[in-house]
CSV table of C-alpha atoms and ligand atoms in Angstrom, one decimal:
chain,number,residue,atom,x,y,z
A,1,UNK,CA,-40.9,-113.7,-53.4
A,2,UNK,CA,-39.9,-110.3,-54.7
A,3,UNK,CA,-37.3,-111.5,-57.1
A,4,UNK,CA,-37.5,-114.5,-59.6
A,5,UNK,CA,-36.6,-118.0,-58.5
A,6,UNK,CA,-36.1,-120.5,-61.5
A,7,UNK,CA,-33.7,-123.1,-60.0
A,8,UNK,CA,-36.5,-125.1,-58.7
A,9,UNK,CA,-34.5,-128.1,-59.5
A,10,UNK,CA,-32.1,-127.4,-57.5
A,11,UNK,CA,-34.3,-127.1,-54.5
A,12,UNK,CA,-38.0,-126.0,-53.9
A,13,UNK,CA,-39.4,-123.7,-51.3
A,14,UNK,CA,-41.5,-125.2,-48.6
A,15,UNK,CA,-44.9,-125.1,-49.0
A,16,UNK,CA,-46.5,-122.9,-46.2
A,17,UNK,CA,-48.8,-126.0,-45.4
A,18,UNK,CA,-46.0,-127.9,-44.8
A,19,UNK,CA,-44.4,-125.5,-42.6
A,20,UNK,CA,-47.5,-125.1,-40.5
A,21,UNK,CA,-47.9,-128.6,-40.1
A,22,UNK,CA,-44.4,-129.3,-38.8
A,23,UNK,CA,-44.2,-126.0,-36.4
A,24,UNK,CA,-47.4,-128.0,-35.1
A,25,UNK,CA,-45.3,-130.8,-34.3
A,26,UNK,CA,-42.2,-128.7,-32.5
A,27,UNK,CA,-42.1,-127.7,-28.8
A,28,UNK,CA,-43.2,-129.0,-25.0
A,29,UNK,CA,-46.8,-128.9,-26.7
A,30,UNK,CA,-46.0,-130.9,-29.6
A,31,UNK,CA,-45.4,-134.4,-30.9
A,32,UNK,CA,-42.0,-134.5,-29.3
A,33,UNK,CA,-41.6,-138.3,-28.4
A,34,UNK,CA,-39.2,-140.8,-29.8
A,35,UNK,CA,-41.5,-142.7,-32.5
A,36,UNK,CA,-39.8,-146.0,-31.2
A,37,UNK,CA,-40.6,-145.3,-27.3
A,38,UNK,CA,-43.6,-147.4,-26.1
A,39,UNK,CA,-45.0,-145.3,-23.6
A,40,UNK,CA,-48.0,-142.4,-24.9
A,41,UNK,CA,-45.5,-139.7,-26.2
A,42,UNK,CA,-43.9,-142.2,-28.2
A,43,UNK,CA,-47.1,-143.6,-29.2
A,44,UNK,CA,-48.3,-140.5,-30.5
A,45,UNK,CA,-45.3,-139.8,-32.7
A,46,UNK,CA,-45.5,-143.0,-34.1
A,47,UNK,CA,-49.0,-142.6,-35.3
A,48,UNK,CA,-47.6,-139.3,-37.3
A,49,UNK,CA,-44.6,-141.1,-38.6
A,50,UNK,CA,-47.0,-144.0,-39.6
A,51,UNK,CA,-49.7,-141.1,-41.2
A,52,UNK,CA,-46.9,-139.8,-43.3
A,53,UNK,CA,-45.9,-143.1,-44.5
A,54,UNK,CA,-49.2,-143.7,-45.6
A,55,UNK,CA,-49.5,-140.3,-47.5
A,56,UNK,CA,-46.0,-141.1,-49.3
A,57,UNK,CA,-46.9,-144.5,-50.0
A,58,UNK,CA,-50.7,-143.3,-51.5
A,59,UNK,CA,-48.6,-141.0,-54.0
A,60,UNK,CA,-47.1,-143.9,-55.3
A,61,UNK,CA,-49.6,-146.7,-55.6
A,62,UNK,CA,-47.4,-148.4,-52.9
A,63,UNK,CA,-48.1,-150.4,-49.7
A,64,UNK,CA,-46.8,-148.4,-46.6
A,65,UNK,CA,-44.7,-151.3,-45.6
A,66,UNK,CA,-42.8,-150.6,-48.7
A,67,UNK,CA,-41.5,-147.4,-47.7
A,68,UNK,CA,-38.3,-146.9,-46.3
A,69,UNK,CA,-37.7,-143.4,-44.4
A,70,UNK,CA,-34.1,-142.3,-44.8
A,71,UNK,CA,-32.4,-138.4,-45.2
A,72,UNK,CA,-33.0,-137.9,-48.9
A,73,UNK,CA,-32.5,-139.5,-52.3
A,74,UNK,CA,-28.9,-139.3,-52.0
A,75,UNK,CA,-28.9,-142.1,-49.0
A,76,UNK,CA,-31.8,-144.0,-50.8
A,77,UNK,CA,-29.9,-144.2,-53.4
A,78,UNK,CA,-26.6,-145.9,-51.7
A,79,UNK,CA,-28.9,-148.0,-49.5
A,80,UNK,CA,-30.7,-148.8,-53.0
A,81,UNK,CA,-27.5,-149.8,-55.2
A,82,UNK,CA,-24.7,-151.0,-52.3
A,83,UNK,CA,-27.7,-152.5,-50.1
A,84,UNK,CA,-28.9,-154.8,-53.0
A,85,UNK,CA,-25.3,-155.8,-54.2
A,86,UNK,CA,-24.3,-156.2,-50.4
A,87,UNK,CA,-24.2,-160.4,-50.7
A,88,UNK,CA,-23.5,-160.0,-54.7
A,89,UNK,CA,-19.5,-159.7,-54.7
A,90,UNK,CA,-18.7,-158.3,-57.9
A,91,UNK,CA,-21.7,-157.9,-59.5
A,92,UNK,CA,-22.1,-156.2,-62.7
A,93,UNK,CA,-24.7,-152.8,-62.5
A,94,UNK,CA,-26.2,-151.2,-65.7
A,95,UNK,CA,-26.7,-147.6,-65.2
A,96,UNK,CA,-26.7,-144.6,-67.5
A,97,UNK,CA,-24.0,-141.9,-68.4
A,98,UNK,CA,-26.7,-138.8,-67.5
A,99,UNK,CA,-27.5,-140.2,-63.4
A,100,UNK,CA,-27.2,-137.8,-60.6
A,101,UNK,CA,-23.3,-138.0,-58.8
A,102,UNK,CA,-25.5,-139.7,-55.8
A,103,UNK,CA,-25.7,-142.8,-58.5
A,104,UNK,CA,-23.0,-142.1,-60.5
A,105,UNK,CA,-20.3,-142.0,-57.5
A,106,UNK,CA,-22.1,-144.9,-56.0
A,107,UNK,CA,-21.8,-146.7,-59.0
A,108,UNK,CA,-17.5,-145.5,-58.9
A,109,UNK,CA,-17.1,-146.8,-55.4
A,110,UNK,CA,-19.0,-150.5,-56.7
A,111,UNK,CA,-16.2,-150.5,-59.3
A,112,UNK,CA,-13.6,-149.6,-56.7
A,113,UNK,CA,-14.8,-152.6,-54.8
A,114,UNK,CA,-14.1,-155.1,-57.3
A,115,UNK,CA,-17.5,-154.4,-59.4
A,116,UNK,CA,-18.4,-153.9,-62.7
A,117,UNK,CA,-20.5,-150.8,-64.1
A,118,UNK,CA,-21.5,-150.0,-67.6
A,119,UNK,CA,-22.4,-146.7,-68.1
A,120,UNK,CA,-25.0,-146.7,-71.1
A,121,UNK,CA,-25.1,-143.3,-73.1
A,122,UNK,CA,-28.4,-141.3,-73.6
A,123,UNK,CA,-29.5,-140.5,-77.5
A,124,UNK,CA,-28.8,-137.4,-78.8
A,125,UNK,CA,-32.5,-136.3,-77.0
A,126,UNK,CA,-30.9,-137.0,-73.7
A,127,UNK,CA,-33.3,-140.0,-73.2
A,128,UNK,CA,-32.0,-143.6,-72.0
A,129,UNK,CA,-33.3,-146.2,-74.7
A,130,UNK,CA,-35.0,-149.5,-73.4
A,131,UNK,CA,-32.9,-151.3,-76.2
A,132,UNK,CA,-29.6,-149.8,-75.5
A,133,UNK,CA,-30.3,-150.9,-71.3
A,134,UNK,CA,-31.5,-154.2,-72.6
A,135,UNK,CA,-28.0,-154.7,-74.6
A,136,UNK,CA,-25.8,-153.6,-71.5
A,137,UNK,CA,-27.3,-156.6,-69.6
A,138,UNK,CA,-25.0,-159.7,-68.9
A,139,UNK,CA,-25.6,-162.9,-67.1
A,140,UNK,CA,-23.4,-161.3,-64.0
A,141,UNK,CA,-25.8,-158.0,-63.8
A,142,UNK,CA,-27.4,-157.7,-60.3
A,143,UNK,CA,-29.1,-154.6,-60.9
A,144,UNK,CA,-30.0,-151.9,-63.2
A,145,UNK,CA,-30.2,-148.4,-62.0
A,146,UNK,CA,-32.1,-145.5,-64.5
A,147,UNK,CA,-32.9,-142.2,-63.3
A,148,UNK,CA,-36.6,-141.1,-64.1
A,149,UNK,CA,-36.3,-137.4,-65.1
A,150,UNK,CA,-32.8,-136.0,-65.1
A,151,UNK,CA,-32.4,-133.2,-63.2
A,152,UNK,CA,-30.2,-131.2,-65.9
A,153,UNK,CA,-32.3,-131.7,-68.8
A,154,UNK,CA,-35.8,-132.3,-67.5
A,155,UNK,CA,-35.8,-135.1,-69.9
A,156,UNK,CA,-38.2,-137.9,-68.8
A,157,UNK,CA,-36.8,-141.7,-69.4
A,158,UNK,CA,-39.1,-144.7,-70.4
A,159,UNK,CA,-38.8,-146.4,-67.1
A,160,UNK,CA,-41.7,-148.6,-67.8
A,161,UNK,CA,-40.1,-150.2,-71.0
A,162,UNK,CA,-36.9,-150.3,-69.3
A,163,UNK,CA,-38.7,-152.3,-66.0
A,164,UNK,CA,-40.1,-154.8,-68.5
A,165,UNK,CA,-36.8,-155.5,-69.6
A,166,UNK,CA,-35.3,-155.7,-66.4
A,167,UNK,CA,-37.6,-157.9,-65.4
A,168,UNK,CA,-37.8,-160.1,-68.2
A,169,UNK,CA,-34.2,-160.7,-67.7
A,170,UNK,CA,-34.5,-161.4,-63.8
A,171,UNK,CA,-32.6,-158.7,-62.5
A,172,UNK,CA,-33.8,-155.9,-60.2
A,173,UNK,CA,-34.6,-152.5,-61.1
A,174,UNK,CA,-34.0,-149.0,-59.1
A,175,UNK,CA,-35.2,-145.7,-60.4
A,176,UNK,CA,-33.8,-142.1,-59.0
A,177,UNK,CA,-36.6,-140.2,-59.0
A,178,UNK,CA,-35.8,-137.3,-57.1
A,179,UNK,CA,-37.0,-134.9,-60.2
A,180,UNK,CA,-40.5,-136.9,-60.9
A,181,UNK,CA,-41.8,-137.4,-57.6
A,182,UNK,CA,-44.9,-135.0,-57.2
A,183,UNK,CA,-44.5,-133.7,-60.9
A,184,UNK,CA,-45.4,-137.3,-63.1
A,185,UNK,CA,-47.5,-140.1,-62.4
A,186,UNK,CA,-45.8,-143.0,-60.3
A,187,UNK,CA,-47.8,-146.1,-59.9
A,188,UNK,CA,-45.7,-149.4,-58.6
A,189,UNK,CA,-48.6,-151.3,-59.1
A,190,UNK,CA,-48.0,-150.8,-63.0
A,191,UNK,CA,-44.5,-150.3,-63.0
A,192,UNK,CA,-41.9,-153.0,-63.5
A,193,UNK,CA,-39.5,-150.6,-60.8
A,194,UNK,CA,-38.2,-152.6,-57.8
A,195,UNK,CA,-36.3,-149.8,-55.6
A,196,UNK,CA,-37.4,-146.0,-56.3
A,197,UNK,CA,-35.5,-142.8,-54.5
A,198,UNK,CA,-37.2,-139.8,-53.4
A,199,UNK,CA,-36.3,-136.4,-51.9
A,200,UNK,CA,-38.8,-134.4,-50.2
A,201,UNK,CA,-37.3,-131.2,-50.7
A,202,UNK,CA,-37.8,-131.7,-54.5
A,203,UNK,CA,-41.5,-131.7,-54.1
A,204,UNK,CA,-41.8,-128.4,-51.8
A,205,UNK,CA,-41.4,-130.3,-48.2
A,206,UNK,CA,-38.2,-129.8,-46.1
A,207,UNK,CA,-34.5,-130.8,-46.8
A,208,UNK,CA,-32.5,-133.8,-45.0
A,209,UNK,CA,-35.9,-136.3,-45.4
A,210,UNK,CA,-36.6,-138.8,-48.2
A,211,UNK,CA,-37.6,-142.6,-48.5
A,212,UNK,CA,-36.6,-145.5,-50.6
A,213,UNK,CA,-39.8,-147.3,-52.0
A,214,UNK,CA,-38.6,-151.2,-51.6
A,215,UNK,CA,-41.0,-153.7,-53.7
A,216,UNK,CA,-42.5,-156.3,-51.3
A,217,UNK,CA,-42.5,-160.3,-52.1
A,218,UNK,CA,-39.7,-159.0,-54.6
A,219,UNK,CA,-37.0,-161.5,-53.5
A,220,UNK,CA,-34.6,-158.5,-53.0
A,221,UNK,CA,-32.1,-159.4,-50.4
A,222,UNK,CA,-31.6,-155.7,-49.7
A,223,UNK,CA,-29.0,-155.1,-46.6
A,224,UNK,CA,-28.7,-152.2,-44.3
A,225,UNK,CA,-26.0,-149.7,-44.6
A,226,UNK,CA,-26.7,-148.0,-41.4
A,227,UNK,CA,-26.7,-150.3,-38.2
A,228,UNK,CA,-27.9,-149.3,-34.7
A,229,UNK,CA,-31.8,-149.5,-33.5
A,230,UNK,CA,-33.1,-151.6,-36.4
A,231,UNK,CA,-35.5,-149.1,-37.3
A,232,UNK,CA,-37.3,-148.9,-40.7
A,233,UNK,CA,-37.3,-153.0,-40.6
A,234,UNK,CA,-34.1,-153.0,-40.0
A,235,UNK,CA,-32.9,-151.4,-43.2
A,236,UNK,CA,-32.1,-147.3,-42.0
A,237,UNK,CA,-31.7,-147.3,-38.4
A,238,UNK,CA,-31.6,-143.9,-36.6
A,239,UNK,CA,-34.1,-141.7,-34.4
A,240,UNK,CA,-36.9,-141.0,-36.7
A,241,UNK,CA,-37.5,-137.4,-37.5
A,242,UNK,CA,-41.3,-136.9,-36.8
A,243,UNK,CA,-41.5,-133.6,-37.5
A,244,UNK,CA,-39.4,-134.0,-41.2
A,245,UNK,CA,-41.4,-137.0,-41.7
A,246,UNK,CA,-44.7,-135.3,-41.5
A,247,UNK,CA,-43.9,-132.8,-43.8
A,248,UNK,CA,-42.6,-134.9,-46.6
A,249,UNK,CA,-46.0,-136.9,-45.8
A,250,UNK,CA,-48.3,-133.6,-46.5
A,251,UNK,CA,-46.0,-132.6,-49.3
A,252,UNK,CA,-46.6,-135.8,-51.2
A,253,UNK,CA,-50.2,-135.8,-50.6
A,254,UNK,CA,-50.7,-132.0,-51.5
A,255,UNK,CA,-48.3,-133.1,-54.9
A,256,UNK,CA,-50.9,-136.2,-55.5
A,257,UNK,CA,-54.1,-133.6,-55.4
A,258,UNK,CA,-52.5,-130.5,-57.5
A,259,UNK,CA,-49.8,-132.5,-59.7
A,260,UNK,CA,-51.9,-132.2,-62.7
A,261,UNK,CA,-53.2,-128.3,-62.3
A,262,UNK,CA,-49.5,-127.3,-61.3
A,263,UNK,CA,-48.2,-129.3,-64.0
A,264,UNK,CA,-50.4,-127.3,-67.0
A,265,UNK,CA,-49.9,-123.9,-65.3
A,266,UNK,CA,-45.9,-124.7,-65.2
A,267,UNK,CA,-45.7,-125.9,-68.7
A,268,UNK,CA,-47.6,-123.1,-69.7
A,269,UNK,CA,-44.9,-120.6,-67.9
A,270,UNK,CA,-42.3,-122.4,-69.3
A,271,UNK,CA,-43.2,-122.2,-72.9
A,272,UNK,CA,-44.0,-118.7,-72.7
A,273,UNK,CA,-40.2,-118.7,-71.5
A,274,UNK,CA,-38.9,-120.7,-74.1
A,275,UNK,CA,-40.9,-118.4,-76.6
A,276,UNK,CA,-39.0,-115.1,-75.6
A,277,UNK,CA,-35.9,-116.4,-74.9
A,278,UNK,CA,-35.8,-118.0,-78.5
A,279,UNK,CA,-37.0,-114.9,-80.0
A,280,UNK,CA,-33.4,-113.0,-78.9
A,281,UNK,CA,-31.9,-115.5,-81.6
A,282,UNK,CA,-28.6,-118.3,-81.5
A,283,UNK,CA,-30.5,-120.0,-78.7
A,284,UNK,CA,-31.4,-123.5,-79.0
A,285,UNK,CA,-32.8,-126.2,-76.7
A,286,UNK,CA,-31.0,-129.3,-75.1
A,287,UNK,CA,-33.1,-132.5,-74.6
A,288,UNK,CA,-36.6,-133.7,-75.8
A,289,UNK,CA,-39.0,-131.1,-75.6
A,290,UNK,CA,-41.5,-133.4,-75.9
A,291,UNK,CA,-40.5,-135.8,-72.9
A,292,UNK,CA,-39.4,-133.1,-70.4
A,293,UNK,CA,-40.8,-132.3,-66.6
A,294,UNK,CA,-43.1,-129.4,-67.0
A,295,UNK,CA,-40.3,-126.9,-65.0
A,296,UNK,CA,-37.5,-127.6,-66.7
A,297,UNK,CA,-35.7,-125.5,-69.8
A,298,UNK,CA,-32.0,-126.2,-70.7
A,299,UNK,CA,-30.7,-124.0,-73.5
A,300,UNK,CA,-27.4,-123.5,-75.1
A,301,UNK,CA,-27.0,-119.9,-76.2
A,302,UNK,CA,-24.6,-119.1,-79.1
A,303,UNK,CA,-21.4,-116.9,-78.6
A,304,UNK,CA,-21.5,-116.2,-74.8
A,305,UNK,CA,-20.1,-118.9,-71.8
A,306,UNK,CA,-22.9,-119.4,-69.1
A,307,UNK,CA,-19.7,-118.6,-66.5
A,308,UNK,CA,-19.9,-115.1,-67.7
A,309,UNK,CA,-23.9,-115.4,-68.0
A,310,UNK,CA,-24.4,-116.7,-64.7
A,311,UNK,CA,-23.5,-113.1,-62.9
A,312,UNK,CA,-25.6,-110.9,-65.1
A,313,UNK,CA,-28.5,-113.5,-64.4
A,314,UNK,CA,-28.3,-113.7,-60.7
A,315,UNK,CA,-31.6,-111.6,-60.1
A,316,UNK,CA,-33.6,-114.7,-61.9
A,317,UNK,CA,-31.6,-117.3,-59.7
A,318,UNK,CA,-30.5,-119.6,-62.8
A,319,UNK,CA,-28.1,-122.9,-62.6
A,320,UNK,CA,-25.5,-123.9,-65.3
A,321,UNK,CA,-25.4,-127.5,-65.5
A,322,UNK,CA,-26.3,-129.6,-62.2
A,323,UNK,CA,-26.4,-127.7,-59.3
A,324,UNK,CA,-23.7,-130.5,-57.3
A,325,UNK,CA,-21.4,-129.7,-59.8
A,326,UNK,CA,-21.7,-125.9,-60.1
A,327,UNK,CA,-18.6,-124.2,-59.2
A,328,UNK,CA,-16.3,-126.8,-60.6
A,329,UNK,CA,-15.0,-126.1,-64.3
A,330,UNK,CA,-15.9,-129.4,-66.0
A,331,UNK,CA,-18.6,-129.5,-68.3
A,332,UNK,CA,-21.8,-131.2,-67.7
A,333,UNK,CA,-21.5,-134.8,-67.5
A,334,UNK,CA,-25.1,-134.9,-69.1
A,335,UNK,CA,-25.0,-132.3,-71.7
A,336,UNK,CA,-21.4,-134.0,-73.0
A,337,UNK,CA,-22.8,-137.7,-72.9
A,338,UNK,CA,-26.0,-136.7,-75.3
A,339,UNK,CA,-23.2,-135.2,-78.0
A,340,UNK,CA,-22.8,-131.6,-77.3
A,341,UNK,CA,-19.0,-130.4,-77.6
A,342,UNK,CA,-17.5,-129.2,-74.4
A,343,UNK,CA,-18.0,-125.4,-75.8
A,344,UNK,CA,-21.6,-126.0,-76.2
A,345,UNK,CA,-21.6,-127.6,-72.9
A,346,UNK,CA,-20.0,-124.7,-71.3
A,347,UNK,CA,-22.8,-122.2,-73.4
A,348,UNK,CA,-25.5,-123.9,-71.8
A,349,UNK,CA,-27.7,-122.9,-68.9
A,350,UNK,CA,-31.0,-124.0,-66.8
A,351,UNK,CA,-33.7,-122.7,-65.7
A,352,UNK,CA,-36.4,-124.1,-63.6
A,353,UNK,CA,-39.6,-123.3,-62.4
A,354,UNK,CA,-42.3,-124.6,-60.0
A,355,UNK,CA,-45.4,-124.0,-57.8
A,356,UNK,CA,-44.1,-120.3,-56.9
A,357,UNK,CA,-43.6,-119.4,-60.5
A,358,UNK,CA,-45.8,-116.4,-61.7
A,359,UNK,CA,-46.0,-114.6,-64.9
A,360,UNK,CA,-44.1,-111.5,-64.0
A,361,UNK,CA,-41.0,-113.7,-63.0
A,362,UNK,CA,-41.1,-115.1,-66.8
A,363,UNK,CA,-41.6,-111.6,-68.2
A,364,UNK,CA,-38.7,-110.2,-65.9
A,365,UNK,CA,-36.5,-113.5,-66.7
A,366,UNK,CA,-37.0,-113.1,-70.7
A,367,UNK,CA,-36.0,-109.3,-70.1
A,368,UNK,CA,-33.0,-110.1,-67.9
A,369,UNK,CA,-31.7,-112.7,-70.1
A,370,UNK,CA,-32.2,-110.9,-73.7
A,371,UNK,CA,-30.4,-107.9,-72.1
A,372,UNK,CA,-27.6,-110.1,-70.4
A,373,UNK,CA,-26.8,-111.9,-73.7
A,374,UNK,CA,-26.9,-109.3,-76.1
A,375,UNK,CA,-24.6,-107.0,-73.9
A,376,UNK,CA,-22.1,-109.7,-73.9
A,377,UNK,CA,-22.5,-111.1,-77.2
A,378,UNK,CA,-21.6,-107.2,-78.5
B,401,PLP,C1,-31.6,-134.0,-55.7
B,401,PLP,C2,-31.3,-134.8,-56.4
B,401,PLP,C3,-30.8,-136.2,-55.8
B,401,PLP,C4,-30.2,-136.1,-53.6
B,401,PLP,O1,-31.3,-135.8,-53.3
B,401,PLP,P1,-30.6,-134.9,-51.7
B,401,PLP,O2,-31.9,-134.7,-51.3
B,401,PLP,O3,-29.9,-134.3,-52.1
B,401,PLP,O4,-30.0,-136.2,-50.8
B,401,PLP,C5,-30.6,-137.3,-56.4
B,401,PLP,N1,-31.1,-137.4,-57.8
B,401,PLP,C6,-31.5,-136.4,-58.5
B,401,PLP,C7,-31.4,-136.7,-59.5
B,401,PLP,C8,-31.7,-135.5,-57.5
B,401,PLP,O5,-32.3,-134.5,-58.4
């Protein structure tokens, strides 16, 4: 890439090894059978799907039977939340105020259906505390849903602790792990998490494919949201997208093998970026820097609105607020929930680094950012 791409939290470029794997499956000489068909072509495709399912399961320390393939984290979140509540009319849900819209809007829909939802605010560091979740749980609570790492700030929530709270209170626990899968260790053998959503395009796989982990023997009464051919144990009907699924499987295997070395390298580049940006003066960092994904840097800039800064930063592809609400004038719901003023939220923006980020990208980003901030402040 000739220009720095610092928006990996919105989506990642597909890894070349993943592209090669997907291409090998397409075409008349590929594996084009319907994985549900019983003939030779179908069985070949089904073997590819099951290999990928096992790769995703291994990255989670899960059983392959616990992986339900979906179109991405949005669908996984909908299946987890609405599927679990289907037979619990008006059950109470506990979630956080800093969730992605793929959880917040599902919860708003649940409220429209007559259900109750508590939105727990984070602390000033952007973290959702286990004690705050414990206080919000009521006898009527049917589900707790808290994201692992936030897409805007990169701040990591204590899902192990929150899971223990939920397990002790007998409440199912869903985690949106779209940002953390492939970057942080996730072991379903030790985490008290019942449902967990992932999306391949956040870990160098293709768009339009994801999965929901569903714990076996947890007595979860999960109901499908999509009805039809009965694929995925009846939980998600529809013909399986063999090449997309194989791409996600390989991306998960690569993430498992390279996660730790990527983490160290990317965090070092991110720290270098922060040092360079902080040197400009009048810039503060949003969120807990010690409990943060390696590639995230969310900053608040004195005296300059992000919507004026972004065009000047077009060369380095950064984001103000979350990608899903960019373009809208509303301030980030994540930053305001942390206690930032509306004005401070409008002066904040997100850099997110990834596997393809180089040291020269960082040097260029610091230069472009410093020049733009100084010019707009003048
Ligand atoms: C990207 C993202 C999603 C949505 O994933 P899709 O693949 O677009 O469905 C959900 N939650 C979080 C935290 C995300 O970062």
